[in-house]
Amino acid sequence: SVSGSGTTGIGQLSFADAGGGAFTKLSTVDLSSGDTNANFDSSIITSTYKQYFFTFTNLRPTADNSYLIMKESANNGGGFLANDCDWHFQFQYTTQGNTEYLSNSGANDTNAQLTSNHVGNGTMEGVSGQMFFSRDGANPSKGNWSLVFTNSNYVYYQNGGFYRDDASTTNYVRFLFSGTTFISGRITCYGIET
């Protein structure tokens, strides 16, 4: 309650807890030279959360000009969901004042391709960003991401999304570079309360 008159008021305000939306850190994978993938298994991807948030910090592939992909499993990594993932991303790259906009997509793919094949492996190169991932029981999983990476004199900025047309409940997520291993990087997974 507030009492007073004019521009003078005395009192106490109270607010109810808004609830939901809190991020809980579930797991961090620190990658080092020779690691082939980063896995988040069924002890992390559970029915407790319907939405997850992944952060990617300075992921560097061993081979230059690689791309980052994500795979899903409904049996804790015993096999991966196949031929039912539609993905699309748009990206822009800039070098020395020139900017170009491009896009890429895939239909009925096994993986969600998160970047173009331009991720560099140099000391000052690699990919960083974030991804939201939604899985709600037997409903199709969905994801959207925003990533930035470098290669030579180019800076790439990508936004994308995927939709997996499968009734299986995902309980395992794997991130890896195409055809190569990691040099370094960190991926952290958060559960989002809804």
Short mmCIF file of N, CA and C in Angstrom, two decimals:
data_model
loop_
_atom_site.label_atom_id
_atom_site.label_comp_id
_atom_site.label_asym_id
_atom_site.label_seq_id
_atom_site.Cartn_x
_atom_site.Cartn_y
_atom_site.Cartn_z
N SER A 1 0.84 -1.19 0.00
CA SER A 1 0.00 0.00 0.00
C SER A 1 0.88 1.24 0.00
N VAL A 2 0.36 2.31 -0.55
CA VAL A 2 1.08 3.58 -0.63
C VAL A 2 0.17 4.68 -0.09
N SER A 3 0.75 5.55 0.74
CA SER A 3 -0.03 6.69 1.25
C SER A 3 0.73 7.97 0.95
N GLY A 4 0.08 9.08 0.98
CA GLY A 4 0.70 10.36 0.70
C GLY A 4 -0.12 11.10 -0.34
N SER A 5 0.38 12.27 -0.72
CA SER A 5 -0.34 13.05 -1.73
C SER A 5 0.67 13.73 -2.65
N GLY A 6 0.20 14.14 -3.82
CA GLY A 6 1.07 14.84 -4.77
C GLY A 6 2.17 13.92 -5.26
N THR A 7 3.39 14.41 -5.19
CA THR A 7 4.54 13.62 -5.66
C THR A 7 5.25 12.89 -4.54
N THR A 8 4.69 12.94 -3.35
CA THR A 8 5.29 12.28 -2.20
C THR A 8 4.45 11.05 -1.84
N GLY A 9 5.09 9.93 -1.78
CA GLY A 9 4.39 8.70 -1.41
C GLY A 9 5.23 7.91 -0.45
N ILE A 10 4.58 7.26 0.47
CA ILE A 10 5.26 6.41 1.44
C ILE A 10 4.57 5.07 1.40
N GLY A 11 5.35 4.03 1.39
CA GLY A 11 4.72 2.71 1.39
C GLY A 11 5.69 1.63 0.98
N GLN A 12 5.14 0.48 0.73
CA GLN A 12 5.93 -0.68 0.38
C GLN A 12 5.29 -1.38 -0.80
N LEU A 13 6.08 -1.65 -1.81
CA LEU A 13 5.59 -2.39 -2.97
C LEU A 13 6.03 -3.84 -2.84
N SER A 14 5.21 -4.74 -3.31
CA SER A 14 5.60 -6.14 -3.32
C SER A 14 5.25 -6.72 -4.69
N PHE A 15 6.08 -7.66 -5.12
CA PHE A 15 5.90 -8.28 -6.41
C PHE A 15 5.87 -9.78 -6.25
N ALA A 16 5.01 -10.43 -7.02
CA ALA A 16 4.95 -11.88 -7.01
C ALA A 16 6.06 -12.44 -7.89
N ASP A 17 6.52 -13.61 -7.56
CA ASP A 17 7.53 -14.30 -8.36
C ASP A 17 6.93 -14.62 -9.73
N ALA A 18 7.65 -14.23 -10.79
CA ALA A 18 7.15 -14.46 -12.14
C ALA A 18 7.16 -15.94 -12.50
N GLY A 19 8.09 -16.70 -11.94
CA GLY A 19 8.15 -18.14 -12.20
C GLY A 19 8.59 -18.45 -13.62
N GLY A 20 9.15 -19.64 -13.81
CA GLY A 20 9.54 -20.09 -15.15
C GLY A 20 10.69 -19.30 -15.73
N GLY A 21 11.29 -19.84 -16.76
CA GLY A 21 12.34 -19.15 -17.49
C GLY A 21 13.71 -19.21 -16.88
N ALA A 22 13.87 -19.79 -15.70
CA ALA A 22 15.18 -19.86 -15.06
C ALA A 22 16.07 -20.86 -15.80
N PHE A 23 17.35 -20.54 -15.91
CA PHE A 23 18.33 -21.41 -16.54
C PHE A 23 19.09 -22.16 -15.46
N THR A 24 19.19 -23.47 -15.61
CA THR A 24 19.95 -24.30 -14.68
C THR A 24 21.10 -24.94 -15.45
N LYS A 25 22.32 -24.67 -15.01
CA LYS A 25 23.48 -25.26 -15.68
C LYS A 25 23.50 -26.75 -15.39
N LEU A 26 23.50 -27.55 -16.47
CA LEU A 26 23.44 -29.00 -16.32
C LEU A 26 24.79 -29.68 -16.56
N SER A 27 25.56 -29.20 -17.55
CA SER A 27 26.80 -29.88 -17.88
C SER A 27 27.67 -29.01 -18.77
N THR A 28 28.98 -29.15 -18.63
CA THR A 28 29.94 -28.49 -19.50
C THR A 28 30.91 -29.54 -20.04
N VAL A 29 31.14 -29.51 -21.34
CA VAL A 29 32.13 -30.39 -21.96
C VAL A 29 33.28 -29.51 -22.44
N ASP A 30 34.48 -29.73 -21.87
CA ASP A 30 35.68 -29.04 -22.33
C ASP A 30 36.38 -29.96 -23.33
N LEU A 31 36.55 -29.46 -24.53
CA LEU A 31 37.11 -30.25 -25.62
C LEU A 31 38.60 -29.99 -25.75
N SER A 32 39.35 -31.04 -26.05
CA SER A 32 40.79 -30.88 -26.26
C SER A 32 41.20 -31.62 -27.53
N SER A 33 42.42 -31.46 -27.90
CA SER A 33 42.93 -31.98 -29.16
C SER A 33 42.63 -33.47 -29.32
N GLY A 34 42.00 -33.82 -30.44
CA GLY A 34 41.69 -35.21 -30.75
C GLY A 34 40.31 -35.66 -30.34
N ASP A 35 39.58 -34.88 -29.53
CA ASP A 35 38.21 -35.27 -29.17
C ASP A 35 37.35 -35.26 -30.43
N THR A 36 36.56 -36.31 -30.59
CA THR A 36 35.74 -36.43 -31.81
C THR A 36 34.37 -35.78 -31.67
N ASN A 37 33.84 -35.71 -30.46
CA ASN A 37 32.50 -35.13 -30.29
C ASN A 37 32.27 -34.70 -28.85
N ALA A 38 31.18 -33.96 -28.67
CA ALA A 38 30.71 -33.56 -27.34
C ALA A 38 29.32 -34.16 -27.16
N ASN A 39 29.15 -34.98 -26.13
CA ASN A 39 27.89 -35.70 -25.92
C ASN A 39 27.18 -35.21 -24.66
N PHE A 40 25.87 -35.12 -24.77
CA PHE A 40 25.01 -34.80 -23.63
C PHE A 40 23.99 -35.93 -23.56
N ASP A 41 24.16 -36.82 -22.58
CA ASP A 41 23.40 -38.07 -22.56
C ASP A 41 22.10 -37.96 -21.77
N SER A 42 21.48 -39.12 -21.54
CA SER A 42 20.15 -39.16 -20.91
C SER A 42 20.17 -38.77 -19.44
N SER A 43 21.33 -38.61 -18.83
CA SER A 43 21.37 -38.06 -17.48
C SER A 43 21.23 -36.54 -17.50
N ILE A 44 21.39 -35.93 -18.69
CA ILE A 44 21.30 -34.48 -18.86
C ILE A 44 20.03 -34.11 -19.63
N ILE A 45 19.79 -34.79 -20.74
CA ILE A 45 18.61 -34.54 -21.58
C ILE A 45 17.49 -35.44 -21.05
N THR A 46 16.68 -34.91 -20.15
CA THR A 46 15.67 -35.70 -19.44
C THR A 46 14.29 -35.06 -19.60
N SER A 47 13.31 -35.71 -19.02
CA SER A 47 11.94 -35.18 -19.04
C SER A 47 11.76 -34.00 -18.08
N THR A 48 12.78 -33.68 -17.30
CA THR A 48 12.70 -32.54 -16.38
C THR A 48 12.51 -31.23 -17.14
N TYR A 49 13.17 -31.13 -18.30
CA TYR A 49 13.11 -29.89 -19.08
C TYR A 49 12.58 -30.17 -20.48
N LYS A 50 11.81 -29.23 -20.98
CA LYS A 50 11.33 -29.29 -22.37
C LYS A 50 12.20 -28.45 -23.29
N GLN A 51 12.95 -27.51 -22.70
CA GLN A 51 13.81 -26.64 -23.48
C GLN A 51 15.22 -26.62 -22.88
N TYR A 52 16.19 -26.51 -23.79
CA TYR A 52 17.60 -26.47 -23.40
C TYR A 52 18.28 -25.32 -24.13
N PHE A 53 19.36 -24.84 -23.54
CA PHE A 53 20.15 -23.76 -24.13
C PHE A 53 21.60 -24.21 -24.12
N PHE A 54 22.24 -24.22 -25.29
CA PHE A 54 23.64 -24.61 -25.41
C PHE A 54 24.47 -23.39 -25.75
N THR A 55 25.62 -23.25 -25.10
CA THR A 55 26.57 -22.20 -25.48
C THR A 55 27.81 -22.88 -26.05
N PHE A 56 28.34 -22.28 -27.10
CA PHE A 56 29.53 -22.78 -27.78
C PHE A 56 30.62 -21.72 -27.64
N THR A 57 31.76 -22.10 -27.12
CA THR A 57 32.85 -21.16 -26.87
C THR A 57 34.12 -21.62 -27.58
N ASN A 58 34.53 -20.85 -28.58
CA ASN A 58 35.79 -21.07 -29.30
C ASN A 58 36.02 -22.52 -29.74
N LEU A 59 35.02 -23.10 -30.42
CA LEU A 59 35.18 -24.46 -30.94
C LEU A 59 36.08 -24.40 -32.18
N ARG A 60 37.17 -25.17 -32.14
CA ARG A 60 38.10 -25.19 -33.27
C ARG A 60 38.26 -26.60 -33.79
N PRO A 61 38.06 -26.79 -35.11
CA PRO A 61 38.25 -28.11 -35.71
C PRO A 61 39.72 -28.36 -36.05
N THR A 62 40.12 -29.62 -36.14
CA THR A 62 41.47 -29.96 -36.55
C THR A 62 41.70 -29.60 -38.01
N ALA A 63 40.71 -29.89 -38.87
CA ALA A 63 40.82 -29.58 -40.30
C ALA A 63 40.17 -28.23 -40.59
N ASP A 64 40.82 -27.45 -41.42
CA ASP A 64 40.28 -26.16 -41.84
C ASP A 64 39.05 -26.38 -42.73
N ASN A 65 38.18 -25.38 -42.78
CA ASN A 65 36.98 -25.41 -43.62
C ASN A 65 36.05 -26.57 -43.27
N SER A 66 35.78 -26.74 -41.99
CA SER A 66 34.87 -27.77 -41.51
C SER A 66 33.53 -27.14 -41.17
N TYR A 67 32.52 -27.96 -40.93
CA TYR A 67 31.25 -27.44 -40.46
C TYR A 67 30.79 -28.22 -39.22
N LEU A 68 30.05 -27.51 -38.37
CA LEU A 68 29.57 -28.06 -37.11
C LEU A 68 28.19 -28.68 -37.31
N ILE A 69 27.99 -29.88 -36.77
CA ILE A 69 26.69 -30.55 -36.90
C ILE A 69 26.21 -31.03 -35.53
N MET A 70 24.91 -31.33 -35.47
CA MET A 70 24.27 -31.86 -34.27
C MET A 70 23.50 -33.12 -34.65
N LYS A 71 23.61 -34.15 -33.80
CA LYS A 71 22.86 -35.39 -33.99
C LYS A 71 22.00 -35.62 -32.75
N GLU A 72 20.89 -36.33 -32.93
CA GLU A 72 20.00 -36.68 -31.82
C GLU A 72 19.81 -38.19 -31.75
N SER A 73 19.63 -38.67 -30.53
CA SER A 73 19.35 -40.09 -30.30
C SER A 73 18.17 -40.21 -29.34
N ALA A 74 17.38 -41.25 -29.53
CA ALA A 74 16.26 -41.54 -28.62
C ALA A 74 16.58 -42.74 -27.73
N ASN A 75 17.80 -43.30 -27.87
CA ASN A 75 18.18 -44.43 -27.02
C ASN A 75 19.58 -44.22 -26.43
N ASN A 76 19.78 -43.02 -25.91
CA ASN A 76 21.00 -42.66 -25.19
C ASN A 76 22.28 -42.91 -25.99
N GLY A 77 22.25 -42.59 -27.28
CA GLY A 77 23.43 -42.70 -28.12
C GLY A 77 23.64 -44.06 -28.74
N GLY A 78 22.71 -45.00 -28.52
CA GLY A 78 22.83 -46.34 -29.11
C GLY A 78 22.58 -46.35 -30.60
N GLY A 79 22.04 -45.29 -31.13
CA GLY A 79 21.75 -45.11 -32.55
C GLY A 79 21.21 -43.71 -32.71
N PHE A 80 21.34 -43.15 -33.89
CA PHE A 80 20.92 -41.76 -34.09
C PHE A 80 19.72 -41.70 -35.02
N LEU A 81 18.84 -40.74 -34.74
CA LEU A 81 17.66 -40.53 -35.57
C LEU A 81 18.13 -40.16 -36.98
N ALA A 82 17.47 -40.72 -37.99
CA ALA A 82 17.98 -40.56 -39.36
C ALA A 82 16.88 -40.11 -40.32
N ASN A 83 17.30 -39.37 -41.32
CA ASN A 83 16.49 -39.04 -42.49
C ASN A 83 15.19 -38.32 -42.18
N ASP A 84 15.18 -37.51 -41.14
CA ASP A 84 13.94 -36.81 -40.82
C ASP A 84 14.18 -35.39 -40.30
N CYS A 85 15.36 -34.85 -40.54
CA CYS A 85 15.70 -33.53 -40.04
C CYS A 85 15.75 -32.53 -41.19
N ASP A 86 14.94 -31.50 -41.12
CA ASP A 86 14.98 -30.40 -42.09
C ASP A 86 15.65 -29.22 -41.42
N TRP A 87 16.65 -28.64 -42.05
CA TRP A 87 17.39 -27.53 -41.46
C TRP A 87 17.62 -26.45 -42.50
N HIS A 88 17.83 -25.25 -42.02
CA HIS A 88 18.10 -24.12 -42.90
C HIS A 88 18.91 -23.09 -42.12
N PHE A 89 19.87 -22.48 -42.77
CA PHE A 89 20.55 -21.35 -42.15
C PHE A 89 20.86 -20.30 -43.19
N GLN A 90 20.94 -19.09 -42.71
CA GLN A 90 21.34 -17.96 -43.52
C GLN A 90 22.60 -17.41 -42.90
N PHE A 91 23.48 -16.91 -43.73
CA PHE A 91 24.69 -16.34 -43.17
C PHE A 91 25.19 -15.19 -44.00
N GLN A 92 25.94 -14.38 -43.33
CA GLN A 92 26.60 -13.29 -44.00
C GLN A 92 28.07 -13.38 -43.66
N TYR A 93 28.90 -12.98 -44.61
CA TYR A 93 30.31 -12.90 -44.29
C TYR A 93 30.86 -11.58 -44.80
N THR A 94 31.84 -11.12 -44.09
CA THR A 94 32.39 -9.80 -44.36
C THR A 94 33.90 -9.88 -44.36
N THR A 95 34.51 -9.20 -45.30
CA THR A 95 35.95 -9.04 -45.30
C THR A 95 36.30 -7.72 -45.96
N GLN A 96 37.11 -6.97 -45.33
CA GLN A 96 37.63 -5.71 -45.87
C GLN A 96 36.54 -4.87 -46.53
N GLY A 97 35.42 -4.71 -45.83
CA GLY A 97 34.36 -3.82 -46.30
C GLY A 97 33.35 -4.44 -47.24
N ASN A 98 33.55 -5.68 -47.69
CA ASN A 98 32.59 -6.34 -48.57
C ASN A 98 31.74 -7.31 -47.76
N THR A 99 30.44 -7.31 -48.03
CA THR A 99 29.52 -8.19 -47.32
C THR A 99 28.71 -8.97 -48.33
N GLU A 100 28.49 -10.25 -48.05
CA GLU A 100 27.68 -11.08 -48.92
C GLU A 100 26.73 -11.91 -48.05
N TYR A 101 25.51 -12.14 -48.56
CA TYR A 101 24.51 -12.91 -47.83
C TYR A 101 24.23 -14.19 -48.62
N LEU A 102 24.23 -15.31 -47.91
CA LEU A 102 23.98 -16.60 -48.54
C LEU A 102 23.09 -17.44 -47.64
N SER A 103 22.60 -18.57 -48.16
CA SER A 103 21.83 -19.49 -47.32
C SER A 103 22.11 -20.91 -47.77
N ASN A 104 21.75 -21.86 -46.92
CA ASN A 104 21.93 -23.27 -47.21
C ASN A 104 20.84 -24.03 -46.47
N SER A 105 20.44 -25.18 -47.00
CA SER A 105 19.41 -25.95 -46.32
C SER A 105 19.53 -27.43 -46.66
N GLY A 106 18.88 -28.25 -45.85
CA GLY A 106 18.86 -29.68 -46.09
C GLY A 106 17.50 -30.23 -45.70
N ALA A 107 17.05 -31.26 -46.41
CA ALA A 107 15.75 -31.88 -46.12
C ALA A 107 15.96 -33.37 -45.89
N ASN A 108 15.23 -33.92 -44.94
CA ASN A 108 15.31 -35.35 -44.61
C ASN A 108 16.75 -35.78 -44.34
N ASP A 109 17.45 -34.96 -43.61
CA ASP A 109 18.85 -35.22 -43.27
C ASP A 109 18.94 -35.98 -41.95
N THR A 110 20.06 -36.65 -41.74
CA THR A 110 20.32 -37.30 -40.46
C THR A 110 20.76 -36.29 -39.42
N ASN A 111 21.51 -35.27 -39.84
CA ASN A 111 22.06 -34.27 -38.93
C ASN A 111 21.43 -32.91 -39.17
N ALA A 112 21.57 -32.05 -38.18
CA ALA A 112 21.29 -30.63 -38.38
C ALA A 112 22.64 -29.96 -38.59
N GLN A 113 22.86 -29.40 -39.77
CA GLN A 113 24.12 -28.70 -40.04
C GLN A 113 23.99 -27.29 -39.49
N LEU A 114 24.87 -26.92 -38.55
CA LEU A 114 24.76 -25.65 -37.85
C LEU A 114 25.56 -24.52 -38.49
N THR A 115 26.59 -24.86 -39.27
CA THR A 115 27.40 -23.83 -39.92
C THR A 115 27.67 -24.22 -41.37
N SER A 116 28.12 -23.24 -42.13
CA SER A 116 28.64 -23.55 -43.45
C SER A 116 30.01 -24.20 -43.27
N ASN A 117 30.61 -24.66 -44.36
CA ASN A 117 31.89 -25.37 -44.25
C ASN A 117 33.06 -24.40 -44.31
N HIS A 118 32.98 -23.35 -43.52
CA HIS A 118 34.03 -22.34 -43.51
C HIS A 118 34.64 -22.12 -42.14
N VAL A 119 34.41 -23.01 -41.19
CA VAL A 119 34.97 -22.81 -39.85
C VAL A 119 36.47 -23.06 -39.92
N GLY A 120 37.23 -22.07 -39.48
CA GLY A 120 38.68 -22.16 -39.54
C GLY A 120 39.29 -22.83 -38.32
N ASN A 121 40.52 -23.32 -38.47
CA ASN A 121 41.19 -24.01 -37.38
C ASN A 121 42.40 -23.25 -36.84
N GLY A 122 42.62 -22.02 -37.30
CA GLY A 122 43.76 -21.24 -36.84
C GLY A 122 43.61 -20.79 -35.40
N THR A 123 44.70 -20.33 -34.82
CA THR A 123 44.72 -19.91 -33.42
C THR A 123 43.66 -18.87 -33.11
N MET A 124 43.42 -17.95 -34.01
CA MET A 124 42.43 -16.88 -33.78
C MET A 124 41.11 -17.17 -34.50
N GLU A 125 40.87 -18.43 -34.86
CA GLU A 125 39.66 -18.81 -35.58
C GLU A 125 38.80 -19.72 -34.72
N GLY A 126 37.71 -20.22 -35.26
CA GLY A 126 36.81 -21.09 -34.53
C GLY A 126 35.40 -20.53 -34.51
N VAL A 127 34.50 -21.18 -33.77
CA VAL A 127 33.09 -20.79 -33.74
C VAL A 127 32.62 -20.63 -32.29
N SER A 128 31.79 -19.59 -32.07
CA SER A 128 31.16 -19.34 -30.77
C SER A 128 29.72 -18.93 -31.01
N GLY A 129 28.86 -19.12 -30.01
CA GLY A 129 27.47 -18.70 -30.13
C GLY A 129 26.58 -19.49 -29.20
N GLN A 130 25.30 -19.59 -29.58
CA GLN A 130 24.33 -20.27 -28.73
C GLN A 130 23.23 -20.90 -29.56
N MET A 131 22.55 -21.88 -28.92
CA MET A 131 21.45 -22.58 -29.58
C MET A 131 20.36 -22.92 -28.55
N PHE A 132 19.10 -22.66 -28.92
CA PHE A 132 17.96 -23.14 -28.15
C PHE A 132 17.52 -24.46 -28.76
N PHE A 133 17.18 -25.42 -27.90
CA PHE A 133 16.75 -26.74 -28.34
C PHE A 133 15.50 -27.11 -27.56
N SER A 134 14.46 -27.52 -28.28
CA SER A 134 13.18 -27.85 -27.66
C SER A 134 12.82 -29.29 -27.95
N ARG A 135 12.48 -30.04 -26.91
CA ARG A 135 12.00 -31.42 -27.05
C ARG A 135 10.92 -31.63 -26.01
N ASP A 136 9.76 -32.02 -26.46
CA ASP A 136 8.61 -32.14 -25.57
C ASP A 136 7.92 -33.47 -25.84
N GLY A 137 8.39 -34.50 -25.15
CA GLY A 137 7.77 -35.81 -25.32
C GLY A 137 7.86 -36.29 -26.75
N ALA A 138 6.74 -36.75 -27.29
CA ALA A 138 6.70 -37.29 -28.65
C ALA A 138 6.49 -36.21 -29.71
N ASN A 139 6.52 -34.94 -29.33
CA ASN A 139 6.43 -33.88 -30.33
C ASN A 139 7.78 -33.72 -31.01
N PRO A 140 7.80 -33.28 -32.26
CA PRO A 140 9.07 -33.11 -32.97
C PRO A 140 10.00 -32.13 -32.24
N SER A 141 11.29 -32.44 -32.25
CA SER A 141 12.25 -31.52 -31.65
C SER A 141 12.53 -30.38 -32.63
N LYS A 142 12.92 -29.25 -32.06
CA LYS A 142 13.19 -28.06 -32.85
C LYS A 142 14.38 -27.34 -32.24
N GLY A 143 15.08 -26.58 -33.05
CA GLY A 143 16.20 -25.81 -32.54
C GLY A 143 16.42 -24.57 -33.38
N ASN A 144 17.00 -23.57 -32.77
CA ASN A 144 17.43 -22.38 -33.50
C ASN A 144 18.72 -21.88 -32.88
N TRP A 145 19.57 -21.29 -33.74
CA TRP A 145 20.90 -20.92 -33.28
C TRP A 145 21.38 -19.64 -33.92
N SER A 146 22.37 -19.08 -33.26
CA SER A 146 23.07 -17.88 -33.73
C SER A 146 24.55 -18.10 -33.43
N LEU A 147 25.39 -18.11 -34.48
CA LEU A 147 26.79 -18.42 -34.33
C LEU A 147 27.65 -17.43 -35.10
N VAL A 148 28.84 -17.19 -34.61
CA VAL A 148 29.82 -16.37 -35.33
C VAL A 148 31.12 -17.16 -35.38
N PHE A 149 31.78 -17.10 -36.54
CA PHE A 149 33.06 -17.79 -36.66
C PHE A 149 33.93 -17.08 -37.68
N THR A 150 35.21 -17.44 -37.67
CA THR A 150 36.18 -16.77 -38.53
C THR A 150 36.98 -17.81 -39.30
N ASN A 151 37.50 -17.36 -40.43
CA ASN A 151 38.40 -18.16 -41.24
C ASN A 151 39.16 -17.21 -42.15
N SER A 152 40.47 -17.19 -42.03
CA SER A 152 41.34 -16.26 -42.77
C SER A 152 40.90 -14.83 -42.45
N ASN A 153 40.60 -14.05 -43.44
CA ASN A 153 40.19 -12.66 -43.21
C ASN A 153 38.69 -12.49 -43.18
N TYR A 154 37.94 -13.56 -43.11
CA TYR A 154 36.48 -13.51 -43.16
C TYR A 154 35.87 -13.68 -41.76
N VAL A 155 34.80 -12.96 -41.53
CA VAL A 155 33.99 -13.15 -40.33
C VAL A 155 32.61 -13.59 -40.81
N TYR A 156 32.12 -14.71 -40.27
CA TYR A 156 30.83 -15.26 -40.67
C TYR A 156 29.85 -15.13 -39.50
N TYR A 157 28.63 -14.76 -39.82
CA TYR A 157 27.56 -14.70 -38.82
C TYR A 157 26.39 -15.52 -39.36
N GLN A 158 25.95 -16.52 -38.59
CA GLN A 158 24.91 -17.42 -39.07
C GLN A 158 23.75 -17.52 -38.09
N ASN A 159 22.56 -17.54 -38.65
CA ASN A 159 21.32 -17.84 -37.92
C ASN A 159 20.68 -19.02 -38.61
N GLY A 160 20.12 -19.93 -37.84
CA GLY A 160 19.49 -21.08 -38.47
C GLY A 160 18.48 -21.74 -37.57
N GLY A 161 17.81 -22.74 -38.12
CA GLY A 161 16.84 -23.50 -37.36
C GLY A 161 16.67 -24.88 -37.95
N PHE A 162 16.15 -25.81 -37.14
CA PHE A 162 15.84 -27.14 -37.64
C PHE A 162 14.56 -27.64 -37.02
N TYR A 163 13.98 -28.61 -37.68
CA TYR A 163 12.76 -29.28 -37.25
C TYR A 163 12.96 -30.75 -37.54
N ARG A 164 12.77 -31.60 -36.53
CA ARG A 164 12.92 -33.04 -36.74
C ARG A 164 11.55 -33.68 -36.72
N ASP A 165 11.15 -34.22 -37.85
CA ASP A 165 9.83 -34.83 -38.02
C ASP A 165 9.87 -36.28 -37.56
N ASP A 166 9.90 -36.46 -36.23
CA ASP A 166 10.03 -37.79 -35.66
C ASP A 166 9.31 -37.78 -34.31
N ALA A 167 8.58 -38.83 -34.02
CA ALA A 167 7.82 -38.90 -32.77
C ALA A 167 8.65 -39.44 -31.61
N SER A 168 9.89 -39.81 -31.86
CA SER A 168 10.76 -40.32 -30.80
C SER A 168 11.16 -39.19 -29.85
N THR A 169 11.33 -39.52 -28.58
CA THR A 169 11.74 -38.53 -27.60
C THR A 169 13.27 -38.52 -27.49
N THR A 170 13.87 -37.42 -27.88
CA THR A 170 15.32 -37.28 -27.83
C THR A 170 15.80 -37.28 -26.39
N ASN A 171 16.82 -38.11 -26.09
CA ASN A 171 17.42 -38.10 -24.76
C ASN A 171 18.95 -38.06 -24.82
N TYR A 172 19.47 -37.67 -25.97
CA TYR A 172 20.92 -37.64 -26.17
C TYR A 172 21.21 -36.71 -27.34
N VAL A 173 22.17 -35.81 -27.15
CA VAL A 173 22.54 -34.86 -28.20
C VAL A 173 24.06 -34.91 -28.37
N ARG A 174 24.49 -34.94 -29.62
CA ARG A 174 25.92 -34.97 -29.94
C ARG A 174 26.26 -33.82 -30.88
N PHE A 175 27.36 -33.12 -30.59
CA PHE A 175 27.90 -32.09 -31.47
C PHE A 175 29.26 -32.55 -31.97
N LEU A 176 29.53 -32.34 -33.25
CA LEU A 176 30.81 -32.72 -33.82
C LEU A 176 31.07 -31.92 -35.09
N PHE A 177 32.33 -31.88 -35.49
CA PHE A 177 32.69 -31.30 -36.77
C PHE A 177 32.67 -32.40 -37.82
N SER A 178 32.32 -32.04 -39.05
CA SER A 178 32.26 -33.01 -40.14
C SER A 178 33.65 -33.53 -40.48
N GLY A 179 33.82 -34.85 -40.38
CA GLY A 179 35.02 -35.50 -40.85
C GLY A 179 36.32 -35.14 -40.16
N THR A 180 36.25 -34.55 -38.98
CA THR A 180 37.48 -34.17 -38.30
C THR A 180 37.25 -34.16 -36.79
N THR A 181 38.26 -33.84 -36.04
CA THR A 181 38.17 -33.80 -34.58
C THR A 181 38.26 -32.34 -34.11
N PHE A 182 38.16 -32.16 -32.81
CA PHE A 182 38.30 -30.84 -32.21
C PHE A 182 39.76 -30.58 -31.85
N ILE A 183 40.14 -29.32 -31.89
CA ILE A 183 41.40 -28.88 -31.28
C ILE A 183 41.12 -28.43 -29.86
N SER A 184 40.04 -27.64 -29.71
CA SER A 184 39.69 -27.10 -28.39
C SER A 184 38.28 -26.55 -28.44
N GLY A 185 37.81 -26.12 -27.27
CA GLY A 185 36.50 -25.49 -27.18
C GLY A 185 35.75 -25.94 -25.95
N ARG A 186 34.58 -25.32 -25.76
CA ARG A 186 33.72 -25.64 -24.62
C ARG A 186 32.27 -25.55 -25.05
N ILE A 187 31.47 -26.54 -24.64
CA ILE A 187 30.03 -26.51 -24.88
C ILE A 187 29.35 -26.70 -23.53
N THR A 188 28.44 -25.79 -23.19
CA THR A 188 27.71 -25.87 -21.92
C THR A 188 26.23 -26.00 -22.21
N CYS A 189 25.57 -26.87 -21.45
CA CYS A 189 24.13 -27.13 -21.60
C CYS A 189 23.39 -26.64 -20.36
N TYR A 190 22.31 -25.89 -20.59
CA TYR A 190 21.44 -25.40 -19.53
C TYR A 190 20.03 -25.92 -19.77
N GLY A 191 19.34 -26.29 -18.70
CA GLY A 191 17.93 -26.60 -18.79
C GLY A 191 17.15 -25.33 -18.52
N ILE A 192 16.04 -25.13 -19.25
CA ILE A 192 15.22 -23.94 -19.08
C ILE A 192 13.88 -24.34 -18.48
N GLU A 193 13.56 -23.75 -17.34
CA GLU A 193 12.29 -24.04 -16.71
C GLU A 193 11.17 -23.36 -17.49
N THR A 194 10.12 -24.12 -17.77
CA THR A 194 8.99 -23.57 -18.54
C THR A 194 7.73 -23.62 -17.73
#
